[in-house]
PDB file of C-alpha atoms in Angstrom:
ATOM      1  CA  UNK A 274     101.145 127.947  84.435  1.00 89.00           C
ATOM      2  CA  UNK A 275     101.180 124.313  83.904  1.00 92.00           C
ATOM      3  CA  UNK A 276      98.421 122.139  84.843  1.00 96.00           C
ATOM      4  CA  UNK A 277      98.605 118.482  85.210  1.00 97.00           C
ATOM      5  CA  UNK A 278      95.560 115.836  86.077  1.00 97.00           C
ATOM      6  CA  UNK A 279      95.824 112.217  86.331  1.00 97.00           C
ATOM      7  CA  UNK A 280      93.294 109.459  85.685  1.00 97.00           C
ATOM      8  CA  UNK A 281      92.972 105.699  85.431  1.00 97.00           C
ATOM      9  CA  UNK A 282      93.704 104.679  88.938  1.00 96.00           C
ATOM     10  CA  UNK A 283      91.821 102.044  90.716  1.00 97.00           C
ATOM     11  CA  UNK A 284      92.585  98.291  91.926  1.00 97.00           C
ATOM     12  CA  UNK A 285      94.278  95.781  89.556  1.00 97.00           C
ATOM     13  CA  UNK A 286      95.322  92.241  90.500  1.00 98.00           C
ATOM     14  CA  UNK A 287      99.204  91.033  90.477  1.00 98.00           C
ATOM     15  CA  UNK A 288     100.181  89.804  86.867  1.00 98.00           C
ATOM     16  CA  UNK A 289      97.787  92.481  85.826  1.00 98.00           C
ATOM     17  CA  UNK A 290      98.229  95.675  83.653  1.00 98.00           C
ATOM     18  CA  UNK A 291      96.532  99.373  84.510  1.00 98.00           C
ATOM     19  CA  UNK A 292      97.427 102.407  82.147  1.00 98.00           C
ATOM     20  CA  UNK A 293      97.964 105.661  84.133  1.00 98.00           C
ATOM     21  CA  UNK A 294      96.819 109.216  82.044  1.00 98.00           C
ATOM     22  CA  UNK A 295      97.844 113.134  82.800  1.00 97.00           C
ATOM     23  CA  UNK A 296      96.341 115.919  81.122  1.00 97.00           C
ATOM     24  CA  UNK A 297      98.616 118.510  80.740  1.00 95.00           C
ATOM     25  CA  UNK A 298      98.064 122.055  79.599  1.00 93.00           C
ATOM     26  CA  UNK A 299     100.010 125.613  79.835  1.00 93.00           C
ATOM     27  CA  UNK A 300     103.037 124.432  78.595  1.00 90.00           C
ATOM     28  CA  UNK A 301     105.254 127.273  76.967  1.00 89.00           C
ATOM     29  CA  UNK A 302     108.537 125.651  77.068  1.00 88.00           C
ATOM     30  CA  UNK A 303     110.076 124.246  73.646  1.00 87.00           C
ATOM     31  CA  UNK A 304     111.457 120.803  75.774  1.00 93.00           C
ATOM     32  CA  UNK A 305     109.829 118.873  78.812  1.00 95.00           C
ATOM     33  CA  UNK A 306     110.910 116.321  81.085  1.00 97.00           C
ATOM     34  CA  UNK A 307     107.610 114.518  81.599  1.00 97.00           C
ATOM     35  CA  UNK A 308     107.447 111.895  84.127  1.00 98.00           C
ATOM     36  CA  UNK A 309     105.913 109.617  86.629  1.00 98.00           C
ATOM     37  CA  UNK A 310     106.954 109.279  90.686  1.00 98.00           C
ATOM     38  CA  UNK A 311     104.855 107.734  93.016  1.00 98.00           C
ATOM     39  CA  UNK A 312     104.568 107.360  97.137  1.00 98.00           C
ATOM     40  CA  UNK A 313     103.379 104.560  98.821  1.00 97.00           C
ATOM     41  CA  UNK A 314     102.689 105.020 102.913  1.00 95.00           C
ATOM     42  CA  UNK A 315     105.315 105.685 105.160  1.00 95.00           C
ATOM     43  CA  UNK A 316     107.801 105.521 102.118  1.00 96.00           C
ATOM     44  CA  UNK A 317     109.826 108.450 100.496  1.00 96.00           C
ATOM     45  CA  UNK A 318     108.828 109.169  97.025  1.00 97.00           C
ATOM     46  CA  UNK A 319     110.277 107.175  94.213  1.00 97.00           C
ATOM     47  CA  UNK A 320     110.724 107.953  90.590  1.00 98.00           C
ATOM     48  CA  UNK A 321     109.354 105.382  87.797  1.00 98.00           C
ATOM     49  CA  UNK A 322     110.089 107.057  84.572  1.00 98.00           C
ATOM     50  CA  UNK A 323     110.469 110.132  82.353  1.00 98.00           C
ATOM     51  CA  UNK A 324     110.230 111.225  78.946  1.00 97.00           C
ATOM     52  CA  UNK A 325     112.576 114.016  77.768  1.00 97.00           C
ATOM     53  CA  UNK A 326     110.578 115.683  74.931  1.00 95.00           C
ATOM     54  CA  UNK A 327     113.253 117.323  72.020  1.00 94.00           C
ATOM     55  CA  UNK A 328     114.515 113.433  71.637  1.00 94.00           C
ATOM     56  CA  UNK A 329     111.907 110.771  73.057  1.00 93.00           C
ATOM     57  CA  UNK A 330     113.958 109.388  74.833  1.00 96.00           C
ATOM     58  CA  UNK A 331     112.888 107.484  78.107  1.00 98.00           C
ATOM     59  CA  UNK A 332     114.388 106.570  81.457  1.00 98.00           C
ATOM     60  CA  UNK A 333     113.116 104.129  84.192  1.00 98.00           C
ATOM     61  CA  UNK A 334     113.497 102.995  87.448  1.00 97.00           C
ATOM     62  CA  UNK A 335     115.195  99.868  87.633  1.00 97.00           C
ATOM     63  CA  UNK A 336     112.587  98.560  89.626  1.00 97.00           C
ATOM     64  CA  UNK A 337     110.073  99.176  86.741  1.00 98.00           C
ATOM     65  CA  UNK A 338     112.231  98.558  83.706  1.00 97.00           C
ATOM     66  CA  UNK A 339     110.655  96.412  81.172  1.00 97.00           C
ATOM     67  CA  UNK A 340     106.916  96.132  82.737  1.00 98.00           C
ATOM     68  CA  UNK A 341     106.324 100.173  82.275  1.00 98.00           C
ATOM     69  CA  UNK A 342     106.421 102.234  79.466  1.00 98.00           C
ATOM     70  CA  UNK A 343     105.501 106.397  79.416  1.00 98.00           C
ATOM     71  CA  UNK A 344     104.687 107.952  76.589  1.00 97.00           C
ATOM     72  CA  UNK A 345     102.933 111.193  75.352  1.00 95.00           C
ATOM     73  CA  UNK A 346     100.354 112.175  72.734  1.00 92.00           C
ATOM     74  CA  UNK A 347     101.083 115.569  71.858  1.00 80.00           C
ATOM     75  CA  UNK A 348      98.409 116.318  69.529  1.00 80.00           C
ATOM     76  CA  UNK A 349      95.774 115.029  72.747  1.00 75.00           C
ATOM     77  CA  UNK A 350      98.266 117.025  75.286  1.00 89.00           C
ATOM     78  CA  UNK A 351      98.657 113.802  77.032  1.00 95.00           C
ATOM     79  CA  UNK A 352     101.214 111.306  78.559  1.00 96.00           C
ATOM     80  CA  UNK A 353     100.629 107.882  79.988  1.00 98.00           C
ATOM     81  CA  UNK A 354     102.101 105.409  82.034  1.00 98.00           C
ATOM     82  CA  UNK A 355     101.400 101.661  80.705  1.00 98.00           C
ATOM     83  CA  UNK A 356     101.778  99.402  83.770  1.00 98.00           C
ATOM     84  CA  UNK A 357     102.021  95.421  82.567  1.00 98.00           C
ATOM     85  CA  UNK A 358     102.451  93.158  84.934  1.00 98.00           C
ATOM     86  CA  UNK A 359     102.374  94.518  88.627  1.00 98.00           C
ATOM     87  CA  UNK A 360     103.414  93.535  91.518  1.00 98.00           C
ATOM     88  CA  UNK A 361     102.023  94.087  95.295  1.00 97.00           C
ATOM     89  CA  UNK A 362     105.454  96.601  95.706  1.00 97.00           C
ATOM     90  CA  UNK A 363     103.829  98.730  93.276  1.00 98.00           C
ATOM     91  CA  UNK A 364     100.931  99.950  94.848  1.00 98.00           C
ATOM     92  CA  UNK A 365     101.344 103.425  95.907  1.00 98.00           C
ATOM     93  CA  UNK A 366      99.799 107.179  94.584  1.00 98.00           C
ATOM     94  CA  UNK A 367     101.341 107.763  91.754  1.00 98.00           C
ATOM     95  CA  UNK A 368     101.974 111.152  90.101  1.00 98.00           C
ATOM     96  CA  UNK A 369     102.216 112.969  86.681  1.00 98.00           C
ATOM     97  CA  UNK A 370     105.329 115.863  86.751  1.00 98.00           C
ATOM     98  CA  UNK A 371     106.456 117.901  84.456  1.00 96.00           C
ATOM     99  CA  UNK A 372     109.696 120.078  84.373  1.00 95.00           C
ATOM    100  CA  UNK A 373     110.639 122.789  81.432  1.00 93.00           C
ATOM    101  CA  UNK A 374     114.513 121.929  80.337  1.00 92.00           C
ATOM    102  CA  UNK A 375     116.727 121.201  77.574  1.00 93.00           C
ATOM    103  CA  UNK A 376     118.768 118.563  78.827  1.00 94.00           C
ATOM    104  CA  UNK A 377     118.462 114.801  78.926  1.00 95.00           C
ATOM    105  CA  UNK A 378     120.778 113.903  81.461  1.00 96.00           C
ATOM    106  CA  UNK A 379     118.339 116.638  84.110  1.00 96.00           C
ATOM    107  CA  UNK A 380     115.587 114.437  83.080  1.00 97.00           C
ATOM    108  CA  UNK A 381     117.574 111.191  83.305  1.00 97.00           C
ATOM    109  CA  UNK A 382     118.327 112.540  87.020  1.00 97.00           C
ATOM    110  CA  UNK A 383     114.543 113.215  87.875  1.00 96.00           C
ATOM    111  CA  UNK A 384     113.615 109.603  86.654  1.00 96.00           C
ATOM    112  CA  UNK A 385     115.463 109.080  89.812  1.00 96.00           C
ATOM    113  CA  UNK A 386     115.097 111.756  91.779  1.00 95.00           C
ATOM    114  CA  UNK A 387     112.047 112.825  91.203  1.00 95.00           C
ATOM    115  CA  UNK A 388     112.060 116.573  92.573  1.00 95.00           C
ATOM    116  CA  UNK A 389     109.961 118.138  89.687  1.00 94.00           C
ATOM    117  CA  UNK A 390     108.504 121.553  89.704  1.00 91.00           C
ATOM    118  CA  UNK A 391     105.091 120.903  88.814  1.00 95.00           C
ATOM    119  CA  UNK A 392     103.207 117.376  89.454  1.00 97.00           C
ATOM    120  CA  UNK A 393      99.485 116.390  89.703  1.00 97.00           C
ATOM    121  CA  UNK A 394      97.569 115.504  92.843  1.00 97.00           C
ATOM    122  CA  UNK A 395      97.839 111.839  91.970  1.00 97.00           C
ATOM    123  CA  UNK A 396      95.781 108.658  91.402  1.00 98.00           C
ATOM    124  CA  UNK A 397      95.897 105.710  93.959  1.00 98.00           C
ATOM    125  CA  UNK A 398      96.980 102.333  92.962  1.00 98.00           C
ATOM    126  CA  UNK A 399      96.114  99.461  94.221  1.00 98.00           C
ATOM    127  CA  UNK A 400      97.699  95.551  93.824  1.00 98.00           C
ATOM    128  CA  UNK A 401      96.270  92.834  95.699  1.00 96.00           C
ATOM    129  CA  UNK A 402      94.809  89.633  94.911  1.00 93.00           C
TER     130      UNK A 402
END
């Protein structure tokens, strides 16, 4: 059963950079899409990016693209979420996901669409000045 946990949440001001963390454990799939969504109040949930395992590669939300960058550490069992330069419209609870597949364009859709099997119970973030 796979287990995810964030950390590194917290209060950061605009301009500013925060790096997001998810442990991950009882993976037994040979490919991942590993990703980020969050949910601010009284808004639907929004993808930010993914990380499609068997190649690397990455996908982002447009509204992210080129201030965030996710990335794993396999030998740690860990992905991140580098957040550089943030804006207000970023604060939200954001979540680490995880979905077993083999195909890049599914986890090019769920950097969109974020409707992932298995996510974390999130870590609040917070921009204000």
């Amino acid at each position: 059963q796979v287990r995810l946990v964030e950390s590194g949440g917290g209060s950061v001001r605009p301009g500013g950079s925060l790096r997001l963390s998810c442990a991950a454990s009882g993976f037994t799939d040979s490919s991942y899409c590993l990703g980020w969504f969050r949910q601010a109040p009284g808004k639907k949930r929004e993808g930010v990016a993914t990380l499609f395992t068997e190649e690397g590669s990455t996908f982002y939300a447009d509204s992210v693209k080129g201030r965030f960058t996710i990335s794993q550490d396999n030998t740690k069992k860990m992905f991140y979420l580098q957040m550089n330069r943030v804006e207000p419209e970023d604060s939200a609870m954001y979540y680490c996901a995880a979905e077993g597949t083999r195909s890049d364009g599914f986890c090019y859709r769920l950097a969109h669409h974020p409707e992932f099997e298995t996510n974390g119970q999130g870590t609040q973030v917070t921009v204000s000045s």
